[in-house]
Short mmCIF file of C-alpha atoms and ligand atoms in Angstrom, two decimals:
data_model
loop_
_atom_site.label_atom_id
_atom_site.label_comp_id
_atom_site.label_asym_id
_atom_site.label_seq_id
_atom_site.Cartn_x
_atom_site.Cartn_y
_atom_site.Cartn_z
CA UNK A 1 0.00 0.00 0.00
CA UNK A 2 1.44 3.19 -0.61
CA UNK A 3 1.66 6.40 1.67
CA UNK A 4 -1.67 8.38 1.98
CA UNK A 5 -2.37 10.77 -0.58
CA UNK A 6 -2.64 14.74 0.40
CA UNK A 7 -5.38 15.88 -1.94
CA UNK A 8 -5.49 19.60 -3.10
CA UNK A 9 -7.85 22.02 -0.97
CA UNK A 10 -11.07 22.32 -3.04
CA UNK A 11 -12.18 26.07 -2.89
CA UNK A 12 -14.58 26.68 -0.41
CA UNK A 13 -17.25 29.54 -0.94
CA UNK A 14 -20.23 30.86 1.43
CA UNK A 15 -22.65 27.88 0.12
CA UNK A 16 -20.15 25.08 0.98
CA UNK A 17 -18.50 26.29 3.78
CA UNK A 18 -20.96 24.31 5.82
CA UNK A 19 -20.75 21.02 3.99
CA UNK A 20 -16.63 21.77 4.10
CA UNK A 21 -16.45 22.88 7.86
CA UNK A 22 -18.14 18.94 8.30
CA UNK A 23 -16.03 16.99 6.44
CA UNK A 24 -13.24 18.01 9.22
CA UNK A 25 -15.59 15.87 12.12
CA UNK A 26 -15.68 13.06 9.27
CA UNK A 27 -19.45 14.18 8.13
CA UNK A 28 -20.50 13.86 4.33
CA UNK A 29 -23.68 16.07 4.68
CA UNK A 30 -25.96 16.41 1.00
CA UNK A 31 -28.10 19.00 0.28
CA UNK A 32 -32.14 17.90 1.17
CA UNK A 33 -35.07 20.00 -0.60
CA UNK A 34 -38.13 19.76 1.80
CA UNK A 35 -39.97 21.16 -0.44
CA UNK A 36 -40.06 18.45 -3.74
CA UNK A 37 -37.75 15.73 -1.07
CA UNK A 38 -35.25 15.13 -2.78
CA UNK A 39 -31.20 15.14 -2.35
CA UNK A 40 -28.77 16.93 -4.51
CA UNK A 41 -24.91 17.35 -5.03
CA UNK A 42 -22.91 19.20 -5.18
CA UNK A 43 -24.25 21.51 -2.29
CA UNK A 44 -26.79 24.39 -3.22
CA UNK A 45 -28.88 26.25 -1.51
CA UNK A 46 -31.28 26.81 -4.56
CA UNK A 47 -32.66 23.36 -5.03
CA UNK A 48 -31.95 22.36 -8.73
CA UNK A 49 -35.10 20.04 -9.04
CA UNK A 50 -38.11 22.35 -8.14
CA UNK A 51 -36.08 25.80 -7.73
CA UNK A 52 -37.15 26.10 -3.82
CA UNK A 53 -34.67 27.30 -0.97
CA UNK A 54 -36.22 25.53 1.69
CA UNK A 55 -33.10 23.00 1.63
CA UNK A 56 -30.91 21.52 4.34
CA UNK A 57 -28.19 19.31 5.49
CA UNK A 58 -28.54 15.83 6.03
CA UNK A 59 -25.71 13.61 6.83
CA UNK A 60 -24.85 10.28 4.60
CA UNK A 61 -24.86 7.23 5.90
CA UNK A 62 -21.28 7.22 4.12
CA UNK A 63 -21.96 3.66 2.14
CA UNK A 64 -22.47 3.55 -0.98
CA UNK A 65 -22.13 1.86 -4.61
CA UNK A 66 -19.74 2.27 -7.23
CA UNK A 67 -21.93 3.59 -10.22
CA UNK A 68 -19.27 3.97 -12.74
CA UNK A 69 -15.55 4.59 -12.44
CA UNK A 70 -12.16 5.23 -14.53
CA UNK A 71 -8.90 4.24 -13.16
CA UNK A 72 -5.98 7.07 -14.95
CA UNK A 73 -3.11 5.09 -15.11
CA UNK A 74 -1.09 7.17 -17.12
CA UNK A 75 -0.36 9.97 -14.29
CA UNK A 76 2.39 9.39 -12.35
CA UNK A 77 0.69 7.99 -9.66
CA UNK A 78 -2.72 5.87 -10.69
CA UNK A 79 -5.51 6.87 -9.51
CA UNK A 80 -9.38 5.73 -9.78
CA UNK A 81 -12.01 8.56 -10.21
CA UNK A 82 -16.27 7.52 -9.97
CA UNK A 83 -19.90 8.00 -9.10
CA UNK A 84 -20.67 6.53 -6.28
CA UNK A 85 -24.36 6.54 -5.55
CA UNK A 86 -25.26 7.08 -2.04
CA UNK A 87 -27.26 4.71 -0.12
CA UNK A 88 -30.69 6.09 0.96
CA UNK A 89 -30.22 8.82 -1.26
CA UNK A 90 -30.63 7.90 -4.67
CA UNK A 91 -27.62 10.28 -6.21
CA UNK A 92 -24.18 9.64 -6.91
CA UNK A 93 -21.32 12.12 -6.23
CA UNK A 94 -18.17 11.95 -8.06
CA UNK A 95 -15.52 11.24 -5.86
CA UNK A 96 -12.06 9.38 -6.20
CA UNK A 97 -11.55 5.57 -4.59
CA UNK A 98 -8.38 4.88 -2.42
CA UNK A 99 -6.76 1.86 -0.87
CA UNK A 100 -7.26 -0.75 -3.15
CA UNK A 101 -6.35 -2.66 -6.00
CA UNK A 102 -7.59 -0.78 -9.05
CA UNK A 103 -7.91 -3.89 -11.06
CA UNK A 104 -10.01 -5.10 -8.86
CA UNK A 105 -12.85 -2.32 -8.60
CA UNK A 106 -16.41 -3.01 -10.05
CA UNK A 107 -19.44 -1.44 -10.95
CA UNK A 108 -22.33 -2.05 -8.00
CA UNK A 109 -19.16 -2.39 -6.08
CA UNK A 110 -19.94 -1.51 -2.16
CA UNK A 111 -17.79 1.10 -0.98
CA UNK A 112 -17.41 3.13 2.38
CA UNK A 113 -16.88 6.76 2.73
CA UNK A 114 -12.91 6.95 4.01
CA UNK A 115 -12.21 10.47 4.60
CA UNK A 116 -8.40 11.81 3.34
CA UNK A 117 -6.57 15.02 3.73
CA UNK A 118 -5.71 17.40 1.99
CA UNK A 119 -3.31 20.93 1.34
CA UNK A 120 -5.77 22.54 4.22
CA UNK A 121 -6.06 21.88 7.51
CA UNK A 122 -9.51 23.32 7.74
CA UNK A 123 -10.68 20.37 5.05
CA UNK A 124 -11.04 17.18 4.13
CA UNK A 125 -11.74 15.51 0.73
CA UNK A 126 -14.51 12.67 0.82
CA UNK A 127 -13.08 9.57 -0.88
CA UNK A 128 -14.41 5.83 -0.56
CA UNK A 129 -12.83 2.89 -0.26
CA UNK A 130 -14.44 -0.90 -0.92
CA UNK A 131 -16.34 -1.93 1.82
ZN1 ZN B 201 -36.74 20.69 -4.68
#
């Protein structure tokens, strides 16, 4: 296994800086519209469905599946990018999959959120791992 990668500090604006701030107590929190009840991601106040703000946090169970995924082998460290749809929520977040053989990943694949750092203190990158 190699040595934990340090990912690079995603920018963090006044929408996010909620769902950012969480990620540092290992939370993955999606965006809820009560209004038409549905999940989105990435995080906006504005639902994108129905157009309502009456939106708020709720916090993944952190499994999930692998929905599709594309391992880059030509950088010069390999490294797997996919969707991962989130269990109970019914949408997938791209996100990148650590700790495991590449050759060996799958679509429908379980996976579990694995939190990893990155160039910030202040934040930390959702990744998932297989289950
Ligand atoms: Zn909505």
């Amino acid at each position: 296994m190699t040595e934990q990668k340090i990912f690079p500090a995603p920018s963090v604006d006044p929408e996010t800086k909620e769902f950012w701030a969480a990620t540092n107590e290992n939370k993955l929190l999606v965006r809820y519209c009560n209004s038409c009840e549905s999940y989105h991601h990435y995080p906006r106040t504005i639902c994108p469905h129905c157009g309502s703000d009456d939106t708020s946090y709720k916090q993944a169970s952190g499994t999930g599946t692998i929905y599709s995924y594309s391992v880059m082998r030509r950088a010069k460290e390999p490294y797997a990018i996919a969707y991962v749809t989130l269990d109970g929520m019914g949408i997938s977040m791209m996100t990148n999959i650590i700790d495991c053989d590449f050759d060996a990943l799958e679509i429908g694949q379980s996976v579990k959120l694995k939190f990893s750092p990155t160039t910030s203190d202040d934040v930390r990158l959702p990744t998932f791992t297989p289950a």
